[in-house]
mmCIF file of C-alpha atoms and ligand atoms in Angstrom:
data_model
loop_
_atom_site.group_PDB
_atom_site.id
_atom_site.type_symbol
_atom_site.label_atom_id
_atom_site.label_comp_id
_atom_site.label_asym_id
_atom_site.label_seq_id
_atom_site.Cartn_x
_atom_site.Cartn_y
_atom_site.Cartn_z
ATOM 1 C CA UNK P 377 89.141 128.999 108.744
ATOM 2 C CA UNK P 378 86.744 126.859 106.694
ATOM 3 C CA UNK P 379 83.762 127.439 107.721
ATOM 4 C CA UNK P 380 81.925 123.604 109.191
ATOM 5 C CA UNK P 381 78.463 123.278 107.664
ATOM 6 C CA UNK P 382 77.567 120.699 110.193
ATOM 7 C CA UNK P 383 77.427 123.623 112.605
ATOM 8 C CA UNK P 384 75.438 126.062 110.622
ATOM 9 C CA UNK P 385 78.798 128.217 110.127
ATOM 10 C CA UNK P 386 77.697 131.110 107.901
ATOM 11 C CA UNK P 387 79.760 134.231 109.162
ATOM 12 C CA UNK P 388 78.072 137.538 108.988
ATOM 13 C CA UNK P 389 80.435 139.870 106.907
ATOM 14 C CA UNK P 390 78.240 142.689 106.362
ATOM 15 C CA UNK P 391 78.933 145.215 108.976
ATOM 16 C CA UNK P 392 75.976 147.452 108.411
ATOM 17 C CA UNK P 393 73.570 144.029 108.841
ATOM 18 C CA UNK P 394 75.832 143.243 111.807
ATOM 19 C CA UNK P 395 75.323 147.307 113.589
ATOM 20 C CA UNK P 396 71.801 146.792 112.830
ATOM 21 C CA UNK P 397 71.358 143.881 115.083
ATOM 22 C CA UNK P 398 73.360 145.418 117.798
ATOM 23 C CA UNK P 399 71.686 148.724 117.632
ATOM 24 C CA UNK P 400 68.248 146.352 117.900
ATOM 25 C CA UNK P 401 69.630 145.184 121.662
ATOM 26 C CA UNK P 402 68.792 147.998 123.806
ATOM 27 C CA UNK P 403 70.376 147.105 126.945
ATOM 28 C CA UNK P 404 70.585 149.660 130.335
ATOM 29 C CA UNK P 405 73.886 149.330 132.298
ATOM 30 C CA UNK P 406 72.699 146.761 134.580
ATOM 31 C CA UNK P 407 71.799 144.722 132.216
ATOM 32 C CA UNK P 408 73.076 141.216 130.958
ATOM 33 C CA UNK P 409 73.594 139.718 127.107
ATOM 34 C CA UNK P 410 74.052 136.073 126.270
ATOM 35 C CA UNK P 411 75.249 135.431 122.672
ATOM 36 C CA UNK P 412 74.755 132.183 121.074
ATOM 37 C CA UNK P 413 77.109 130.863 118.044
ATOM 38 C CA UNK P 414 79.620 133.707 118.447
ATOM 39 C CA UNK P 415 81.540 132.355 115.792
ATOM 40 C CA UNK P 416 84.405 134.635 114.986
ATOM 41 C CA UNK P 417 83.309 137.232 117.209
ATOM 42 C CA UNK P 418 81.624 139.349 114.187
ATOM 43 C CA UNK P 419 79.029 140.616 116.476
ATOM 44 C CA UNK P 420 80.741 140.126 119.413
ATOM 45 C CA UNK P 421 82.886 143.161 118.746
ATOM 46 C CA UNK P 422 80.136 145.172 118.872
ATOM 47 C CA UNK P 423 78.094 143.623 122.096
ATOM 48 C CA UNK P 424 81.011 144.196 123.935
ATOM 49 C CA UNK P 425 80.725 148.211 123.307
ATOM 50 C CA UNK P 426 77.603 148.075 124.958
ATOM 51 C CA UNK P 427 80.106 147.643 128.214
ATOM 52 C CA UNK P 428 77.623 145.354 130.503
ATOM 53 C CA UNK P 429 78.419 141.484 131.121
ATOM 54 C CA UNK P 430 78.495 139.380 128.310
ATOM 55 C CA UNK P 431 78.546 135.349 128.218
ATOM 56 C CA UNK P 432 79.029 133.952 124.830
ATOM 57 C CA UNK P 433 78.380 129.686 124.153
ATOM 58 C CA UNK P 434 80.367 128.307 120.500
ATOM 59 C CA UNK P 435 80.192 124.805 120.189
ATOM 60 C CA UNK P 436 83.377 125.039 118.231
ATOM 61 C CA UNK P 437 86.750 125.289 120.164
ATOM 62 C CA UNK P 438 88.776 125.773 116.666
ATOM 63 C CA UNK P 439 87.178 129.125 116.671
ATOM 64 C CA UNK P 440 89.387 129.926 119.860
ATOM 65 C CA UNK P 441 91.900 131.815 118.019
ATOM 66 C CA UNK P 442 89.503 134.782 117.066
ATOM 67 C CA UNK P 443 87.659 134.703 120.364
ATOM 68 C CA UNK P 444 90.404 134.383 122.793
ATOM 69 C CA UNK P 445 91.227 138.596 121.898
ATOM 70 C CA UNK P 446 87.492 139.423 122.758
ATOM 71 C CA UNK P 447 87.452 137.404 126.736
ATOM 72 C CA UNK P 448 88.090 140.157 129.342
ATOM 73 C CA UNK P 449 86.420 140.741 132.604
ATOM 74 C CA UNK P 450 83.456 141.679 131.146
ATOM 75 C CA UNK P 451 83.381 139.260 128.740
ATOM 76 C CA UNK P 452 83.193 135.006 129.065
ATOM 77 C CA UNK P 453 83.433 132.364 126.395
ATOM 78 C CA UNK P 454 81.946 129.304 127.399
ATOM 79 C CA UNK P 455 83.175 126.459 124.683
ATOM 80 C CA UNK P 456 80.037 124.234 125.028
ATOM 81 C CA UNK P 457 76.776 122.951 123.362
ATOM 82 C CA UNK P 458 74.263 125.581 123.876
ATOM 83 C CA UNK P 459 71.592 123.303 124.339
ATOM 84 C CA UNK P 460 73.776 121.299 126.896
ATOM 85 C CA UNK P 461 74.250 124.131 128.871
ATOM 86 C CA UNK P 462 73.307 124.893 132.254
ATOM 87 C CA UNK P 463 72.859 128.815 131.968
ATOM 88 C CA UNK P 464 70.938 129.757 135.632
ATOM 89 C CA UNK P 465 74.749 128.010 137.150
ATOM 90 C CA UNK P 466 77.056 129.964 134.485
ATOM 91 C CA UNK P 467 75.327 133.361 135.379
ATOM 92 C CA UNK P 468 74.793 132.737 139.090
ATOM 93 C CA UNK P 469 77.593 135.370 140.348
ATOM 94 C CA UNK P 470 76.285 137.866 137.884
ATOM 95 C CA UNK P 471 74.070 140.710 139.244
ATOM 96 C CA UNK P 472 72.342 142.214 137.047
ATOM 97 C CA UNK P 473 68.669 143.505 136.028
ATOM 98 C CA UNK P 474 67.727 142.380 132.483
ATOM 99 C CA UNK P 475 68.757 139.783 130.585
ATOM 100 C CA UNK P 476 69.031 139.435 126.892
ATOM 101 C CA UNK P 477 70.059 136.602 124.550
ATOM 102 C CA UNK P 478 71.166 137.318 121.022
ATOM 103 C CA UNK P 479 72.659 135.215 117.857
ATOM 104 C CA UNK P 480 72.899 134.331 114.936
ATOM 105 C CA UNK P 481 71.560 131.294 115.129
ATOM 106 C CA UNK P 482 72.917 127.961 114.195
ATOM 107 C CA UNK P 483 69.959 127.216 111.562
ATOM 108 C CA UNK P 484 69.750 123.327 112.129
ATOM 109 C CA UNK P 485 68.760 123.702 115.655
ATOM 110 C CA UNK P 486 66.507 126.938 115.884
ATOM 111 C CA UNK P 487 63.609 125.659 117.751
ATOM 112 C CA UNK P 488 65.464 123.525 119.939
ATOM 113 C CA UNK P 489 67.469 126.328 121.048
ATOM 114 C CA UNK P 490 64.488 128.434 121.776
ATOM 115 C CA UNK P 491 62.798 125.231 123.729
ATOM 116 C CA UNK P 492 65.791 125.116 125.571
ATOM 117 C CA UNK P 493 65.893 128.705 126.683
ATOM 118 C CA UNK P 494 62.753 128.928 127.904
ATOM 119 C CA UNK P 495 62.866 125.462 129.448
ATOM 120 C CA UNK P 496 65.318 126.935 132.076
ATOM 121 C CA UNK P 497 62.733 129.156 133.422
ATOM 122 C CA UNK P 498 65.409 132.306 134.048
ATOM 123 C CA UNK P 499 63.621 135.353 133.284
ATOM 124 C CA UNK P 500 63.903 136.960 130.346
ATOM 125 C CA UNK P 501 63.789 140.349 128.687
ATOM 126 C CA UNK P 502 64.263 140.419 125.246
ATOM 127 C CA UNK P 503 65.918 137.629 122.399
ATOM 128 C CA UNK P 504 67.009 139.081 119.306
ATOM 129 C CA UNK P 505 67.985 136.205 116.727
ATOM 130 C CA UNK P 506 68.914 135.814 112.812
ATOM 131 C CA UNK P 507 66.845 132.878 111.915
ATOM 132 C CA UNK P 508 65.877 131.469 108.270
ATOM 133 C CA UNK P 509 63.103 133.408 107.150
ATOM 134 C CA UNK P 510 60.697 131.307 106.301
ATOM 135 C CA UNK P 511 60.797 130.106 109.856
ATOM 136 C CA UNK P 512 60.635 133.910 111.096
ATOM 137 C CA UNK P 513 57.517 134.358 109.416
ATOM 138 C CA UNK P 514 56.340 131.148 110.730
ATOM 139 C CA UNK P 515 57.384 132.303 114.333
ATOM 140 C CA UNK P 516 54.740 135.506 114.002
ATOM 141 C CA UNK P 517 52.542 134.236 111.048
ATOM 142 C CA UNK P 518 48.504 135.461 111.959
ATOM 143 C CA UNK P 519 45.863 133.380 111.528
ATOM 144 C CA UNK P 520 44.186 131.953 108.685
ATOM 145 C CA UNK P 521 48.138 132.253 107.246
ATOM 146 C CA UNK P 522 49.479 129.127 106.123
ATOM 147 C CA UNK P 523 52.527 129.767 108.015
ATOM 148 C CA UNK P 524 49.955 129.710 111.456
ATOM 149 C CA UNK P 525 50.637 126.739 113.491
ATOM 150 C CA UNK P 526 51.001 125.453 117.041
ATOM 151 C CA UNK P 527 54.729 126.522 117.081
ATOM 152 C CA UNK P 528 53.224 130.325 116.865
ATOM 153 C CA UNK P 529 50.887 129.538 119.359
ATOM 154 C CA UNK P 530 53.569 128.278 122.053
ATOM 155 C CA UNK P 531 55.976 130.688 121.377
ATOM 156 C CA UNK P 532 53.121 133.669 121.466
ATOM 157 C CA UNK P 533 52.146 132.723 124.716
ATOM 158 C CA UNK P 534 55.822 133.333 126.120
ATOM 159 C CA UNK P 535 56.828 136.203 123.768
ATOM 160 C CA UNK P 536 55.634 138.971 121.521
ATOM 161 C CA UNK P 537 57.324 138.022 118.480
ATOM 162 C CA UNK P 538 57.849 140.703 115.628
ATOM 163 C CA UNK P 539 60.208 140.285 112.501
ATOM 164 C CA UNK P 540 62.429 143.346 112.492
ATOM 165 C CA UNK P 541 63.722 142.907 108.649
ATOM 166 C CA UNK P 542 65.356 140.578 106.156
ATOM 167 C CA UNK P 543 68.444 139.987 105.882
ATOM 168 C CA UNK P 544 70.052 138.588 102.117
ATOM 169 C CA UNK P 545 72.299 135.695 101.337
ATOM 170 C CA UNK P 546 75.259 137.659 100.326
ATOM 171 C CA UNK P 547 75.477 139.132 103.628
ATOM 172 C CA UNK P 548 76.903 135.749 104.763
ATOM 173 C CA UNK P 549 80.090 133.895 104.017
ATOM 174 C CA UNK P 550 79.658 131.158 103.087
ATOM 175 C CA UNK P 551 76.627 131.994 101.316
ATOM 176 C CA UNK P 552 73.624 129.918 102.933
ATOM 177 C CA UNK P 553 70.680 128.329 100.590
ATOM 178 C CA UNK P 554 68.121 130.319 102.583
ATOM 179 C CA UNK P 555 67.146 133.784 103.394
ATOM 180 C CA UNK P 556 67.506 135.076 106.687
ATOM 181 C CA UNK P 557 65.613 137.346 109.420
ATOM 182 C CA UNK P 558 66.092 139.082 112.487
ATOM 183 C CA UNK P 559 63.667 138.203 114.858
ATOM 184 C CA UNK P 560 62.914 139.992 118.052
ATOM 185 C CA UNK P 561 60.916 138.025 121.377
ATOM 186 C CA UNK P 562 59.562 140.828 124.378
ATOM 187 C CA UNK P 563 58.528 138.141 127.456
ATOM 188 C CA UNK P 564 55.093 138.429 127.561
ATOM 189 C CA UNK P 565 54.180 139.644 131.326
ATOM 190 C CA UNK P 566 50.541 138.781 130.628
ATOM 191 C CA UNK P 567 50.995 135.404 130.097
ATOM 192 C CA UNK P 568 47.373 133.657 130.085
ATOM 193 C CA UNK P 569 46.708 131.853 133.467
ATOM 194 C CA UNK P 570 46.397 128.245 132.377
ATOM 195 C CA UNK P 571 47.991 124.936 132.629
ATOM 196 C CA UNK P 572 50.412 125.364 130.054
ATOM 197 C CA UNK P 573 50.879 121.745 129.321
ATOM 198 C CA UNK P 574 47.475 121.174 128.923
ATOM 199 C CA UNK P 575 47.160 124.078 126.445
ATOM 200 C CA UNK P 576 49.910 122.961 124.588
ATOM 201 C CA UNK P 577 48.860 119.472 124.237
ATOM 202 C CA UNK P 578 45.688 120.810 122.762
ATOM 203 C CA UNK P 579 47.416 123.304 119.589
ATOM 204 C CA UNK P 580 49.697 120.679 118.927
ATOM 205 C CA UNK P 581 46.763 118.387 118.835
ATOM 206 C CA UNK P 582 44.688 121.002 116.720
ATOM 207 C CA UNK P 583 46.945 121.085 114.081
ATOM 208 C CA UNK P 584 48.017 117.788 113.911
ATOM 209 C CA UNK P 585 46.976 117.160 110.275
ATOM 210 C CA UNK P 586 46.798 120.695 109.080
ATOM 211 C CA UNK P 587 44.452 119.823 105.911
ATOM 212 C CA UNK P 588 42.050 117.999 108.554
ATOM 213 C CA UNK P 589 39.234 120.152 110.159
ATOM 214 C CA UNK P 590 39.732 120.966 114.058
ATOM 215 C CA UNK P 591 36.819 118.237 114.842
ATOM 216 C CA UNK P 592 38.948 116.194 113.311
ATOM 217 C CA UNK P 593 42.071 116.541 114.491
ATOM 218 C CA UNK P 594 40.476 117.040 117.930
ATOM 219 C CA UNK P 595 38.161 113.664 118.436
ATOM 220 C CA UNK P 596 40.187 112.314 121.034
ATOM 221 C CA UNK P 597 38.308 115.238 123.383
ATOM 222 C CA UNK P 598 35.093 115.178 124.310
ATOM 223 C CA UNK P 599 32.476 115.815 121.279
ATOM 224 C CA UNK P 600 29.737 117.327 123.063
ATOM 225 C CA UNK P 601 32.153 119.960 124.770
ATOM 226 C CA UNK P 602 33.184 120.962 121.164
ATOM 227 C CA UNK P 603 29.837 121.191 119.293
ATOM 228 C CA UNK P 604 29.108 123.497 122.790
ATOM 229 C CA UNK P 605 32.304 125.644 121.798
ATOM 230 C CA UNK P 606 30.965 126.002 118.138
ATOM 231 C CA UNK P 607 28.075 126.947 119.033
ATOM 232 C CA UNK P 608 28.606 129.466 121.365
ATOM 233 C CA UNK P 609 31.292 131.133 118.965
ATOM 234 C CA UNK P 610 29.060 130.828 115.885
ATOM 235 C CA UNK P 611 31.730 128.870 114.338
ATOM 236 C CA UNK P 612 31.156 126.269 111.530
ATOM 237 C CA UNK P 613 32.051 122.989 112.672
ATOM 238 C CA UNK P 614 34.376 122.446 109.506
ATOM 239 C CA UNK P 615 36.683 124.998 110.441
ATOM 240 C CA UNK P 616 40.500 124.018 110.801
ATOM 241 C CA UNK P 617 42.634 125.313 113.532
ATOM 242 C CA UNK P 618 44.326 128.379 111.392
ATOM 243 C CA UNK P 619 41.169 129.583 111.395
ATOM 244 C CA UNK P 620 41.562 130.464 115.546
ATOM 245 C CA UNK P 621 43.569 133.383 116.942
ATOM 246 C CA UNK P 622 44.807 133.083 120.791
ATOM 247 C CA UNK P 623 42.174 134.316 122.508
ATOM 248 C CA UNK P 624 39.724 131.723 120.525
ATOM 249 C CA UNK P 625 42.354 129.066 121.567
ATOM 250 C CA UNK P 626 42.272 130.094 124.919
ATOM 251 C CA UNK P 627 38.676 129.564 124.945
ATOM 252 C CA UNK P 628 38.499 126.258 123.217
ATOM 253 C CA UNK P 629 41.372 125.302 125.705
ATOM 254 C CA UNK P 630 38.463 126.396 129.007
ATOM 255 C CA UNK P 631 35.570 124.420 127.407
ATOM 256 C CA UNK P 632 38.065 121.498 126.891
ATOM 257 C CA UNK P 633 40.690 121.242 129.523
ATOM 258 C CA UNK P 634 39.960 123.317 132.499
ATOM 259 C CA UNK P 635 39.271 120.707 135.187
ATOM 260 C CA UNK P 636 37.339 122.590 138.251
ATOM 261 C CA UNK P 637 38.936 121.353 141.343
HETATM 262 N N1 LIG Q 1180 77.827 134.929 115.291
HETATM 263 C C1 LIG Q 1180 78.669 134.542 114.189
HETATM 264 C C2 LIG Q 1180 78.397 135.450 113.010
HETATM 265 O O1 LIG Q 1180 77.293 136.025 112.968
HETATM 266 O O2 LIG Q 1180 79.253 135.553 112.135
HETATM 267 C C3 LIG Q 1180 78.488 133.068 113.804
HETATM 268 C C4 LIG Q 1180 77.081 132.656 113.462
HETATM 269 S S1 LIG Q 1180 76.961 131.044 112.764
HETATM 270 C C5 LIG Q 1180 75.449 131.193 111.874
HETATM 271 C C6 LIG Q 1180 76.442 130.003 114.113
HETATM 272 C C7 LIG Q 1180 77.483 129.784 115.197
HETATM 273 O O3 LIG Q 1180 76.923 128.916 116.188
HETATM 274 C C8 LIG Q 1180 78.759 129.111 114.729
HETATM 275 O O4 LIG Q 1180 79.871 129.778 115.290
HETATM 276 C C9 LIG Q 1180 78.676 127.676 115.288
HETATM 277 O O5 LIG Q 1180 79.918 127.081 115.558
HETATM 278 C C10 LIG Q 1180 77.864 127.915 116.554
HETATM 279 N N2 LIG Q 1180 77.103 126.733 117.006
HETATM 280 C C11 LIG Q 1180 76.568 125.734 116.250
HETATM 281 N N3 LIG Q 1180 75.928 124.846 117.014
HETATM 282 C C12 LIG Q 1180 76.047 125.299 118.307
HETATM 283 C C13 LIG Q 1180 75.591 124.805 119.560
HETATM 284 N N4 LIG Q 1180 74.879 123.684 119.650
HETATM 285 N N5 LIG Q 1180 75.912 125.505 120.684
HETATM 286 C C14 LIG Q 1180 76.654 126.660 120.599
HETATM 287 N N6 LIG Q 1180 77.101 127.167 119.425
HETATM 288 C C15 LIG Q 1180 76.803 126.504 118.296
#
């Protein structure tokens, strides 16, 4: 089948690339794995040995012929638009404990995906994905990294995000431009206790203009509230946001945007 670029259609063919990822999803037999993008099932072959449900979404129904062998009992294809989908209804008569999404994903909507996911609120365990590497190290950059921004931020305050390893070109056919990674998200059961939109309003605002200093980028707040922050941290007032782990944010985000009731 030629593969459609539109859809981000590079097909793992390395097998030992493609056992590594499975042998990353440590599921118990209660458990429950979604797979996004199955495409022609190359690691769908092996999340079916781990013998617990398994729900797959592909966008593409010309793919049908190589994942119509893989549905069983156990195992559902659900032709659709992942980000379309309504996954709390699709798994609703499963029972299960954990829950774990995997892919490889479709490159061209990465975030979205992720935004999506955690959107529906449905809890959780673990999300192992292939995503281009340059946005896996952006996913767990550390501060004072250019690759830190407020998309670290958000996603850190769901997940624990850690790259697991690299994965090269040639291990794809066709052969993308980019070079991948294998991601892996834990949920995060110490999630700070804050008004998330709030919070989030405030990193995207603090990085807004990266090259601009966090005064800067931040004058729409109240000045006096800031100065107080950089004071109290013994913080320069020229600093710019990379310069701020989580725990700093979560400060700047009480002396900014906690209301008391
Ligand atoms: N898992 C296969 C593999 O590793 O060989 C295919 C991975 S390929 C990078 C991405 C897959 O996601 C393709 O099968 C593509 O058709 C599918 N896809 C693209 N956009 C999608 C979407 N919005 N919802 C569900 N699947 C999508």
């Amino acid at each position: 089948m030629k593969a459609k670029k539109n859809l981000g259609q590079n097909f793992l063919i390395d097998e030992k690339v493609i056992m590594d990822i499975s042998n990353a999803i440590n599921v118990g037999e209660d458990d429950l794995i979604i797979e996004i993008g199955p495409g022609m099932g190359a690691l769908t072959k092996y999340l079916k040995m781990k013998n617990v449900p398994l729900v797959c979404y592909e966008i593409d129904p010309d793919l049908r012929p190589y994942l119509n062998k893989l549905e069983d009992t156990n195992t559902k294809i659900i032709y659709q638009d992942i980000l379309l989908s309504n996954i709390v209804d699709d798994i609703k008569d499963i029972h299960y404990n954990n829950l774990y999404i995997v892919g490889n994903l479709p490159y061209y909507i990465t975030t979205p995906i992720i935004k999506h996911l955690i959107a529906l609120n449905i809890k959780i365990k673990e999300m192992i994905f292939m995503v281009q590497d340059e946005v896996a190290d952006r996913f767990t950059a550390l501060p004072k990294s250019s690759e830190y921004g407020s998309i670290t931020l958000y996603l850190k305050y769901y997940f624990q995000v850690t790259k697991l390893f690299k994965v090269s070109k040639k291990s794809f056919e066709p052969v993308p431009k980019v070079e991948s990674a294998i991601i892996k998200f834990v949920a995060r059961d110490n999630k700070p206790n804050i008004n998330k939109e709030l919070y989030f309003k405030l990193i995207n605002d603090a990085f807004r203009m990266k090259r601009k200093t966090l005064k800067n980028n931040l004058k729409d707040y109240d000045l006096t509230l800031l100065e107080d922050f950089f004071h109290r941290n013994n913080l320069n007032d020229t600093i710019r946001a990379e310069a701020l782990d989580e725990n700093m944010f979560l400060e700047l985000y009480n002396s900014l945007c906690k209301r008391v009731p």
